[in-house]
Amino acid sequence: MPTTLPPERIPVIAGVGEIADHPKDIAQGLEPLALLEAAVQRAGDDSAVSLLPQIDSLDVVNFLSWRYHAPAEQLATRLGIAPRHCFYGPVGGESPIRFIHEAALRIARGEAKVAVVCGAEAQSTATKAARAKLDLPWTPFAHDAPEPKRGAAFQQPIASTLGVARPITVYPLYEAATAAHWGQTPRQALDESGVLWSRYAAAAERNPNAWIKRAFAPNEITTPSSDNRLIAWPYTKLMVANPSVNLGAAVLLTSLAKARAAGIPEDKLIYIHGGASAEEPRDYLARDQFVQSHAQNAVLETIKAMVGGDGRAFDAIELYSCFPVVPKMARRTLGLGDDVEPTVTGGLTFFGAPLNTYMTHAACAMARRLRDGAKVGLLYGQGGFVTKHHGLIVSGTPPQQPLSEDVSVQAKADAAYGVVPRFVTEASGDGTVETFTVIYDGRGEVQHGVVMLRTVDGARALARVPAQDQATLAFLTDMDRSAVGTRGPIVTAADGVLEWRSAG
């Protein structure tokens, strides 16, 4: 159905560009700024090169593989532009979707005519150069530039002490809690993860920009081996994000009127239909439970309502995939079955995880899918420790309503919160397992287990399970029964850290 909205205020994705850099010589690897520049140029080639000099809105997704002074301004100089809006964002895997949504709103308000959202990482080259003690011929590393503030900065000191202040060790806490809540044994939960992850791998195999282009069977993904070690129970290496990549992507947006004036074919244009965002507390220990995310629910329930209340209305989906529990929670909230096709891109394990900017690549892949005939797409991005959530509806069909400025659904998320238990670092008596994980070293050997407990008076605590306590570790990693909800004694170790052992 033709839209009656003024074309000057209808934002469209008019071009997408990507680059994957696989240098044979480390010294020839492209730095992040060069990857950004190349991706933007390719987005211009995909739309209309005449639009690039008119860029008046530039958002650069935060990158961690290299540090620059004012990277967005440096990119603008490379591109020969002087955008009024020139922004380098904070850390967050949802940020590309948020930036695309915000850029679309600027166009809809008439505040911008041509916008670019872009991101890049060159972690593979940077890591190899560091190991080889090679000085790269890149823009000098800005040691005095502010270091990006990551999730660990918001956590309790004991979480850092016990090694559960990193994504790789926090997401397993949600994994164990949700599986028990859904009535799954750990084996059933792992089987679901393996099947789901194999679908991400299959999509990556078809994506020419993917870092790892081969299919993996579910048991290859979930079975520990010398090449697929356990990292944090129950996650193996092939179940976690892979940041060792050199990837860049850019999304170019403009108004429908300018796209038409530039001669871009209508069937290449992707329309923004709306979206929603919400957050959880940055300190994950200040949340009421770990069997769901109220912020994720609020975002995805709102998104689902926008398409008539049925998640099956989306025939192209990107569910953020840093760790299996995220899309497993998301597909349940959307009302999708275990046969869901969760990605158009390939996932952060197989396509690759250029840290905060994976969803920029997902937007590129989604544009291609919609151009190929899909009707309605969902881009769902997530950041932090199940912390920040943003969803966006996109389509090859024009919207019938103006793009809503009402994006935040934070009030809905907050209203769903239950009582948050008091967090303590001193406790005794019995502790009941709320959730848990086991952390492994680089050889796949147990470092220690970590249990989140509820004390006899209802407080929350973190406790260690020493590597020597093989009985409790075996209890925690039993594949046929969950340790969630079981009880055991809490003691204080010589270093002052709480420890827990199973009663059975």
Tab-separated table of C-alpha atoms in Angstrom, residues 39-470:
chain	number	residue	atom	x	y	z
A	39	ALA	CA	32.790	0.355	4.688
A	40	VAL	CA	31.311	3.848	4.272
A	41	GLN	CA	32.615	4.071	0.708
A	42	ARG	CA	31.031	0.694	-0.054
A	43	ALA	CA	27.720	1.855	1.427
A	44	GLY	CA	27.965	4.848	-0.922
A	45	ASP	CA	28.637	2.529	-3.847
A	46	ASP	CA	25.604	0.460	-2.842
A	47	SER	CA	23.338	3.520	-2.817
A	48	ALA	CA	24.530	6.629	-4.605
A	49	VAL	CA	28.040	8.038	-4.285
A	50	SER	CA	26.562	11.519	-4.605
A	51	LEU	CA	25.099	11.133	-1.101
A	52	LEU	CA	28.447	10.742	0.688
A	53	PRO	CA	29.498	14.419	0.553
A	54	GLN	CA	26.088	15.294	2.000
A	55	ILE	CA	26.489	13.247	5.192
A	56	ASP	CA	25.368	15.491	8.054
A	57	SER	CA	24.920	12.793	10.709
A	58	LEU	CA	27.729	10.363	11.606
A	59	ASP	CA	27.629	7.787	14.404
A	60	VAL	CA	30.676	5.608	15.021
A	61	VAL	CA	30.160	2.507	17.143
A	62	ASN	CA	32.619	2.132	20.010
A	63	PHE	CA	35.627	-0.074	19.220
A	64	LEU	CA	38.090	-1.730	21.555
A	65	SER	CA	40.876	-3.131	19.343
A	66	TRP	CA	42.572	0.274	18.978
A	67	ARG	CA	42.269	3.654	20.686
A	68	TYR	CA	42.089	7.040	18.986
A	69	HIS	CA	41.561	10.653	19.890
A	70	ALA	CA	38.157	11.761	18.523
A	71	PRO	CA	37.702	8.821	16.125
A	72	ALA	CA	34.420	10.093	14.659
A	73	GLU	CA	36.033	13.423	13.787
A	74	GLN	CA	39.048	11.621	12.312
A	75	LEU	CA	36.746	9.519	10.137
A	76	ALA	CA	34.867	12.628	9.009
A	77	THR	CA	38.183	14.167	7.935
A	78	ARG	CA	39.088	11.031	5.976
A	79	LEU	CA	35.693	11.188	4.243
A	80	GLY	CA	35.965	14.916	3.575
A	81	ILE	CA	32.743	15.757	5.412
A	82	ALA	CA	31.760	18.019	8.330
A	83	PRO	CA	28.576	16.533	9.826
A	84	ARG	CA	26.582	18.569	12.337
A	85	HIS	CA	25.999	15.402	14.340
A	86	CYS	CA	29.330	13.600	14.829
A	87	PHE	CA	29.249	11.043	17.637
A	88	TYR	CA	31.458	8.271	18.987
A	89	GLY	CA	29.325	6.020	21.132
A	90	PRO	CA	29.766	4.169	24.425
A	91	VAL	CA	30.238	0.411	24.793
A	92	GLY	CA	27.144	-1.646	24.012
A	93	GLY	CA	26.193	-4.429	21.619
A	94	GLU	CA	22.772	-2.864	21.108
A	95	SER	CA	24.261	0.502	20.106
A	96	PRO	CA	24.238	0.015	16.291
A	97	ILE	CA	20.476	-0.551	16.370
A	98	ARG	CA	19.999	2.409	18.687
A	99	PHE	CA	22.126	4.631	16.419
A	100	ILE	CA	20.212	3.536	13.303
A	101	HIS	CA	16.932	4.231	15.067
A	102	GLU	CA	18.118	7.642	16.290
A	103	ALA	CA	19.457	8.554	12.838
A	104	ALA	CA	16.098	7.624	11.323
A	105	LEU	CA	14.351	9.871	13.840
A	106	ARG	CA	16.670	12.776	12.966
A	107	ILE	CA	15.751	12.351	9.306
A	108	ALA	CA	12.042	12.102	10.159
A	109	ARG	CA	12.286	15.369	12.139
A	110	GLY	CA	14.131	17.096	9.325
A	111	GLU	CA	17.298	17.493	11.410
A	112	ALA	CA	19.449	15.414	9.047
A	113	LYS	CA	19.365	14.623	5.353
A	114	VAL	CA	22.005	11.877	5.040
A	115	ALA	CA	23.168	9.757	7.968
A	116	VAL	CA	25.767	7.032	8.409
A	117	VAL	CA	26.120	4.522	11.240
A	118	CYS	CA	29.355	2.546	11.088
A	119	GLY	CA	31.653	0.391	13.170
A	120	ALA	CA	34.821	-1.676	12.826
A	121	GLU	CA	37.297	-3.799	14.754
A	122	ALA	CA	40.747	-5.109	13.842
A	123	GLN	CA	41.290	-7.341	16.870
A	124	SER	CA	42.706	-10.245	14.885
A	125	THR	CA	45.540	-8.150	13.457
A	126	ALA	CA	46.109	-6.240	16.707
A	127	THR	CA	46.418	-9.474	18.704
A	128	LYS	CA	48.746	-11.140	16.210
A	129	ALA	CA	50.949	-8.038	16.070
A	130	ALA	CA	51.169	-7.880	19.868
A	131	ARG	CA	52.176	-11.539	20.048
A	132	ALA	CA	54.813	-10.983	17.354
A	133	LYS	CA	55.992	-7.778	19.079
A	134	LEU	CA	55.373	-5.966	15.787
A	135	ASP	CA	54.724	-2.222	15.644
A	136	LEU	CA	51.850	-1.691	13.236
A	137	PRO	CA	52.007	1.251	10.801
A	138	TRP	CA	48.661	2.539	12.093
A	139	THR	CA	47.578	5.837	13.592
A	140	PRO	CA	49.517	5.898	16.896
A	141	PHE	CA	47.619	4.258	19.764
A	142	ALA	CA	46.158	7.045	21.921
A	143	HIS	CA	47.305	5.912	25.361
A	144	ASP	CA	45.961	9.080	26.960
A	145	ALA	CA	42.501	8.830	25.388
A	146	PRO	CA	39.719	7.719	27.750
A	147	GLU	CA	39.434	3.959	28.091
A	148	PRO	CA	35.941	2.697	27.217
A	149	LYS	CA	33.896	1.878	30.315
A	150	ARG	CA	32.913	-1.771	30.123
A	151	GLY	CA	30.498	-3.881	32.139
A	152	ALA	CA	33.010	-4.944	34.764
A	153	ALA	CA	33.271	-1.347	35.975
A	154	PHE	CA	29.724	-1.531	37.361
A	155	GLN	CA	30.055	-4.780	39.330
A	156	GLN	CA	30.588	-5.667	42.982
A	157	PRO	CA	34.260	-6.226	43.972
A	158	ILE	CA	33.573	-9.844	44.943
A	159	ALA	CA	32.283	-10.515	41.425
A	160	SER	CA	35.693	-9.506	40.068
A	161	THR	CA	37.470	-11.522	42.745
A	162	LEU	CA	35.573	-14.652	41.768
A	163	GLY	CA	35.915	-14.031	38.021
A	164	VAL	CA	32.213	-13.387	37.344
A	165	ALA	CA	32.529	-9.785	36.145
A	166	ARG	CA	33.019	-10.650	32.458
A	167	PRO	CA	30.365	-11.543	29.889
A	168	ILE	CA	31.793	-15.028	29.365
A	169	THR	CA	31.199	-15.912	33.024
A	170	VAL	CA	28.016	-13.915	33.729
A	171	TYR	CA	25.838	-15.216	30.884
A	172	PRO	CA	26.204	-18.820	32.116
A	173	LEU	CA	24.463	-17.679	35.304
A	174	TYR	CA	21.417	-16.831	33.204
A	175	GLU	CA	21.849	-20.089	31.279
A	176	ALA	CA	21.612	-22.271	34.398
A	177	ALA	CA	18.783	-20.261	35.937
A	178	THR	CA	16.604	-20.150	32.821
A	179	ALA	CA	17.063	-23.847	32.045
A	180	ALA	CA	15.880	-24.801	35.529
A	181	HIS	CA	12.986	-22.345	35.270
A	182	TRP	CA	11.898	-23.844	31.931
A	183	GLY	CA	11.991	-27.356	33.430
A	184	GLN	CA	14.977	-28.468	31.387
A	185	THR	CA	17.774	-30.684	32.546
A	186	PRO	CA	21.222	-29.276	31.737
A	187	ARG	CA	21.465	-31.868	28.962
A	188	GLN	CA	18.209	-30.709	27.380
A	189	ALA	CA	19.280	-27.079	27.637
A	190	LEU	CA	22.631	-27.877	26.023
A	191	ASP	CA	20.911	-29.771	23.217
A	192	GLU	CA	18.713	-26.731	22.525
A	193	SER	CA	21.796	-24.504	22.437
A	194	GLY	CA	23.594	-26.821	20.035
A	195	VAL	CA	20.720	-26.937	17.551
A	196	LEU	CA	20.225	-23.174	17.746
A	197	TRP	CA	23.944	-22.448	17.305
A	198	SER	CA	24.168	-24.809	14.333
A	199	ARG	CA	21.579	-22.585	12.615
A	200	TYR	CA	23.764	-19.535	13.215
A	201	ALA	CA	26.704	-21.464	11.733
A	202	ALA	CA	24.647	-22.418	8.663
A	203	ALA	CA	23.785	-18.750	8.067
A	204	ALA	CA	27.439	-17.755	8.441
A	205	GLU	CA	28.423	-20.375	5.884
A	206	ARG	CA	26.185	-18.568	3.379
A	207	ASN	CA	27.403	-15.066	4.294
A	208	PRO	CA	30.365	-13.941	2.156
A	209	ASN	CA	31.505	-11.549	4.898
A	210	ALA	CA	31.570	-14.146	7.694
A	211	TRP	CA	34.823	-14.918	9.482
A	212	ILE	CA	34.137	-18.663	9.821
A	213	LYS	CA	32.317	-20.072	6.803
A	214	ARG	CA	31.491	-23.663	7.573
A	215	ALA	CA	28.591	-25.598	9.011
A	216	PHE	CA	28.837	-27.201	12.447
A	217	ALA	CA	26.681	-30.036	13.730
A	218	PRO	CA	25.080	-29.419	17.141
A	219	ASN	CA	27.278	-31.979	18.920
A	220	GLU	CA	30.428	-30.430	17.421
A	221	ILE	CA	29.437	-27.170	19.075
A	222	THR	CA	28.519	-28.519	22.497
A	223	THR	CA	31.057	-31.333	22.980
A	224	PRO	CA	34.319	-30.267	24.666
A	225	SER	CA	37.503	-31.191	22.827
A	226	SER	CA	41.088	-30.010	22.436
A	227	ASP	CA	39.879	-27.478	19.842
A	228	ASN	CA	36.638	-26.678	21.648
A	229	ARG	CA	37.514	-26.361	25.303
A	230	LEU	CA	35.088	-25.549	28.071
A	231	ILE	CA	35.291	-21.877	29.044
A	232	ALA	CA	32.500	-21.350	31.570
A	233	TRP	CA	30.059	-24.184	32.200
A	234	PRO	CA	28.167	-25.143	30.143
A	235	TYR	CA	29.675	-23.027	27.354
A	236	THR	CA	32.436	-24.268	25.093
A	237	LYS	CA	34.563	-22.106	22.799
A	238	LEU	CA	32.115	-22.659	19.916
A	239	MET	CA	29.257	-21.313	22.049
A	240	VAL	CA	30.726	-17.889	22.785
A	241	ALA	CA	31.417	-14.686	20.873
A	242	ASN	CA	34.565	-14.643	18.713
A	243	PRO	CA	36.148	-11.160	18.838
A	244	SER	CA	39.343	-12.087	16.973
A	245	VAL	CA	38.215	-10.639	13.637
A	246	ASN	CA	38.899	-7.713	11.292
A	247	LEU	CA	35.494	-6.484	10.171
A	248	GLY	CA	33.835	-3.182	9.289
A	249	ALA	CA	30.296	-2.211	8.309
A	250	ALA	CA	28.318	0.911	7.481
A	251	VAL	CA	24.643	1.718	7.036
A	252	LEU	CA	23.642	4.804	5.043
A	253	LEU	CA	20.256	6.385	5.691
A	254	THR	CA	18.465	9.240	3.992
A	255	SER	CA	14.927	10.367	3.266
A	256	LEU	CA	12.757	8.726	0.670
A	257	ALA	CA	12.748	12.022	-1.231
A	258	LYS	CA	16.561	12.244	-1.396
A	259	ALA	CA	16.866	8.566	-2.288
A	260	ARG	CA	14.520	9.071	-5.208
A	261	ALA	CA	16.353	12.226	-6.272
A	262	ALA	CA	19.633	10.278	-6.215
A	263	GLY	CA	18.124	7.681	-8.532
A	264	ILE	CA	18.221	4.769	-6.090
A	265	PRO	CA	15.768	2.060	-7.178
A	266	GLU	CA	12.752	1.787	-4.897
A	267	ASP	CA	13.247	-1.954	-4.418
A	268	LYS	CA	16.625	-1.300	-2.771
A	269	LEU	CA	15.152	0.911	-0.032
A	270	ILE	CA	14.515	-0.395	3.480
A	271	TYR	CA	12.016	1.393	5.709
A	272	ILE	CA	12.217	1.844	9.482
A	273	HIS	CA	8.831	1.044	11.034
A	274	GLY	CA	9.577	1.536	14.727
A	275	GLY	CA	11.323	0.091	17.729
A	276	ALA	CA	11.797	0.056	21.474
A	277	SER	CA	14.555	0.133	24.092
A	278	ALA	CA	15.031	-0.572	27.810
A	279	GLU	CA	17.796	-1.466	30.264
A	280	GLU	CA	18.457	-3.570	33.350
A	281	PRO	CA	20.547	-2.276	36.285
A	282	ARG	CA	24.217	-2.193	35.312
A	283	ASP	CA	25.168	-4.194	38.431
A	284	TYR	CA	23.712	-7.593	37.626
A	285	LEU	CA	23.619	-8.497	41.331
A	286	ALA	CA	21.059	-5.697	41.773
A	287	ARG	CA	18.460	-7.585	39.694
A	288	ASP	CA	15.491	-9.407	41.138
A	289	GLN	CA	16.110	-12.773	39.417
A	290	PHE	CA	17.929	-14.469	36.516
A	291	VAL	CA	15.195	-16.478	34.789
A	292	GLN	CA	14.215	-13.601	32.508
A	293	SER	CA	15.107	-10.018	31.639
A	294	HIS	CA	12.309	-7.544	32.275
A	295	ALA	CA	13.958	-5.081	29.897
A	296	GLN	CA	14.239	-7.676	27.135
A	297	ASN	CA	10.625	-8.700	27.689
A	298	ALA	CA	9.388	-5.100	27.565
A	299	VAL	CA	11.253	-4.416	24.317
A	300	LEU	CA	10.263	-7.612	22.524
A	301	GLU	CA	6.650	-7.583	23.743
A	302	THR	CA	6.352	-4.009	22.468
A	303	ILE	CA	7.926	-4.941	19.152
A	304	LYS	CA	5.614	-7.932	18.827
A	305	ALA	CA	2.569	-5.748	19.493
A	306	MET	CA	3.648	-3.481	16.634
A	307	VAL	CA	3.128	-6.365	14.181
A	308	GLY	CA	-0.204	-7.504	15.569
A	309	GLY	CA	0.978	-9.494	18.574
A	310	ASP	CA	2.429	-12.436	16.662
A	311	GLY	CA	6.184	-12.900	16.472
A	312	ARG	CA	5.676	-15.131	13.452
A	313	ALA	CA	4.907	-11.974	11.465
A	314	PHE	CA	8.671	-11.550	11.125
A	315	ASP	CA	9.984	-13.573	8.208
A	316	ALA	CA	13.564	-12.380	8.753
A	317	ILE	CA	15.035	-12.217	12.246
A	318	GLU	CA	18.318	-11.324	13.911
A	319	LEU	CA	18.381	-12.318	17.575
A	320	TYR	CA	21.560	-11.142	19.275
A	321	SER	CA	23.813	-14.110	19.891
A	322	CYS	CA	26.797	-13.413	22.124
A	323	PHE	CA	25.808	-16.504	24.146
A	324	PRO	CA	22.981	-19.025	23.599
A	325	VAL	CA	20.811	-17.934	26.497
A	326	VAL	CA	20.041	-14.554	24.890
A	327	PRO	CA	18.243	-15.829	21.759
A	328	LYS	CA	16.722	-18.662	23.797
A	329	MET	CA	15.043	-16.117	26.075
A	330	ALA	CA	14.163	-13.852	23.157
A	331	ARG	CA	12.444	-16.472	21.034
A	332	ARG	CA	10.268	-17.481	23.993
A	333	THR	CA	9.211	-13.897	24.620
A	334	LEU	CA	8.385	-13.530	20.926
A	335	GLY	CA	6.339	-16.734	21.048
A	336	LEU	CA	8.548	-18.505	18.500
A	337	GLY	CA	9.130	-22.235	18.539
A	338	ASP	CA	12.355	-24.178	18.787
A	339	ASP	CA	12.383	-24.350	14.983
A	340	VAL	CA	13.143	-20.613	14.802
A	341	GLU	CA	15.610	-19.353	12.186
A	342	PRO	CA	17.319	-16.830	14.481
A	343	THR	CA	19.721	-15.002	12.169
A	344	VAL	CA	20.280	-13.493	8.747
A	345	THR	CA	23.954	-12.871	9.528
A	346	GLY	CA	25.599	-15.842	11.209
A	347	GLY	CA	26.006	-14.986	14.876
A	348	LEU	CA	28.851	-13.695	17.008
A	349	THR	CA	30.625	-17.054	17.104
A	350	PHE	CA	30.682	-17.858	13.385
A	351	PHE	CA	30.137	-14.601	11.509
A	352	GLY	CA	32.410	-13.073	14.129
A	353	ALA	CA	32.061	-10.674	17.012
A	354	PRO	CA	33.519	-7.267	16.176
A	355	LEU	CA	32.483	-6.498	19.748
A	356	ASN	CA	29.995	-3.615	19.825
A	357	THR	CA	29.372	-3.460	16.075
A	358	TYR	CA	28.042	-6.924	15.177
A	359	MET	CA	24.530	-5.511	14.745
A	360	THR	CA	25.814	-3.060	12.118
A	361	HIS	CA	26.652	-6.128	10.041
A	362	ALA	CA	23.268	-7.606	10.946
A	363	ALA	CA	21.567	-4.486	9.567
A	364	CYS	CA	23.517	-4.959	6.323
A	365	ALA	CA	22.532	-8.618	6.090
A	366	MET	CA	18.916	-7.745	6.904
A	367	ALA	CA	18.830	-5.143	4.125
A	368	ARG	CA	19.994	-7.769	1.653
A	369	ARG	CA	17.392	-10.269	2.903
A	370	LEU	CA	14.571	-7.747	2.562
A	371	ARG	CA	15.769	-6.770	-0.913
A	372	ASP	CA	15.632	-10.470	-1.801
A	373	GLY	CA	11.961	-10.718	-0.886
A	374	ALA	CA	11.475	-11.000	2.879
A	375	LYS	CA	8.600	-8.830	4.052
A	376	VAL	CA	9.207	-7.787	7.666
A	377	GLY	CA	12.458	-7.971	9.618
A	378	LEU	CA	13.362	-7.782	13.292
A	379	LEU	CA	16.769	-6.535	14.431
A	380	TYR	CA	17.232	-7.201	18.152
A	381	GLY	CA	20.474	-6.035	19.756
A	382	GLN	CA	21.677	-6.502	23.307
A	383	GLY	CA	24.601	-5.174	25.326
A	384	GLY	CA	26.349	-5.510	28.652
A	385	PHE	CA	25.368	-8.435	30.874
A	386	VAL	CA	21.810	-8.909	29.528
A	387	THR	CA	21.701	-5.184	30.320
A	388	LYS	CA	20.815	-2.999	27.322
A	389	HIS	CA	18.156	-3.965	24.785
A	390	HIS	CA	16.980	-2.360	21.553
A	391	GLY	CA	14.713	-3.776	18.873
A	392	LEU	CA	13.886	-2.349	15.446
A	393	ILE	CA	11.306	-3.309	12.831
A	394	VAL	CA	12.399	-2.899	9.202
A	395	SER	CA	10.635	-3.657	5.951
A	396	GLY	CA	10.791	-3.189	2.202
A	397	THR	CA	7.279	-1.734	2.423
A	398	PRO	CA	6.704	1.910	3.381
A	399	PRO	CA	5.086	2.620	6.771
A	400	GLN	CA	1.600	4.072	7.054
A	401	GLN	CA	2.338	5.975	10.261
A	402	PRO	CA	5.086	8.475	11.103
A	403	LEU	CA	8.056	7.049	12.974
A	404	SER	CA	7.216	7.322	16.674
A	405	GLU	CA	9.448	9.342	18.971
A	406	ASP	CA	8.241	7.194	21.891
A	407	VAL	CA	11.081	4.664	21.958
A	408	SER	CA	11.754	3.897	25.633
A	409	VAL	CA	9.728	1.181	27.342
A	410	GLN	CA	11.726	1.515	30.540
A	411	ALA	CA	8.626	2.164	32.658
A	412	LYS	CA	7.146	-1.160	31.532
A	413	ALA	CA	10.360	-2.986	32.394
A	414	ASP	CA	10.652	-1.323	35.799
A	415	ALA	CA	7.030	-2.100	36.677
A	416	ALA	CA	7.703	-5.829	36.223
A	417	TYR	CA	10.494	-5.890	38.797
A	418	GLY	CA	10.060	-7.877	41.979
A	419	VAL	CA	11.910	-7.394	45.242
A	420	VAL	CA	15.684	-7.247	44.801
A	421	PRO	CA	17.416	-9.255	47.537
A	422	ARG	CA	20.008	-7.583	49.728
A	423	PHE	CA	23.546	-8.480	48.601
A	424	VAL	CA	25.956	-9.653	51.317
A	425	THR	CA	29.556	-10.816	51.463
A	426	GLU	CA	29.292	-12.375	54.914
A	427	ALA	CA	26.999	-15.315	55.589
A	428	SER	CA	26.739	-18.665	57.328
A	429	GLY	CA	24.280	-21.523	57.622
A	430	ASP	CA	22.768	-23.138	54.564
A	431	GLY	CA	22.669	-21.431	51.175
A	432	THR	CA	20.208	-22.252	48.387
A	433	VAL	CA	21.558	-22.151	44.840
A	434	GLU	CA	19.970	-19.405	42.749
A	435	THR	CA	22.307	-20.082	39.814
A	436	PHE	CA	25.921	-21.082	39.142
A	437	THR	CA	28.774	-21.743	36.738
A	438	VAL	CA	32.202	-23.372	36.673
A	439	ILE	CA	35.152	-21.428	35.253
A	440	TYR	CA	37.934	-23.154	33.264
A	441	ASP	CA	41.456	-22.068	32.360
A	442	GLY	CA	43.087	-21.980	28.926
A	443	ARG	CA	43.804	-25.705	29.075
A	444	GLY	CA	40.204	-26.571	29.890
A	445	GLU	CA	41.014	-27.337	33.537
A	446	VAL	CA	38.727	-26.215	36.345
A	447	GLN	CA	39.752	-22.987	38.064
A	448	HIS	CA	36.801	-22.968	40.461
A	449	GLY	CA	33.039	-22.946	40.584
A	450	VAL	CA	30.883	-19.958	41.483
A	451	VAL	CA	27.435	-20.235	43.015
A	452	MET	CA	24.950	-17.440	43.566
A	453	LEU	CA	23.138	-18.220	46.778
A	454	ARG	CA	20.132	-17.160	48.792
A	455	THR	CA	20.939	-17.211	52.491
A	456	VAL	CA	18.569	-18.348	55.238
A	457	ASP	CA	17.348	-14.761	55.686
A	458	GLY	CA	16.763	-14.247	51.944
A	459	ALA	CA	19.907	-12.247	51.128
A	460	ARG	CA	21.972	-12.904	47.995
A	461	ALA	CA	25.651	-13.917	48.092
A	462	LEU	CA	28.364	-15.200	45.778
A	463	ALA	CA	30.447	-18.152	46.890
A	464	ARG	CA	33.350	-20.132	45.506
A	465	VAL	CA	33.594	-23.868	44.987
A	466	PRO	CA	37.315	-24.746	45.124
A	467	ALA	CA	38.802	-26.844	42.341
A	468	GLN	CA	39.693	-29.448	44.965
A	469	ASP	CA	36.027	-30.000	45.861
A	470	GLN	CA	35.432	-32.481	43.089
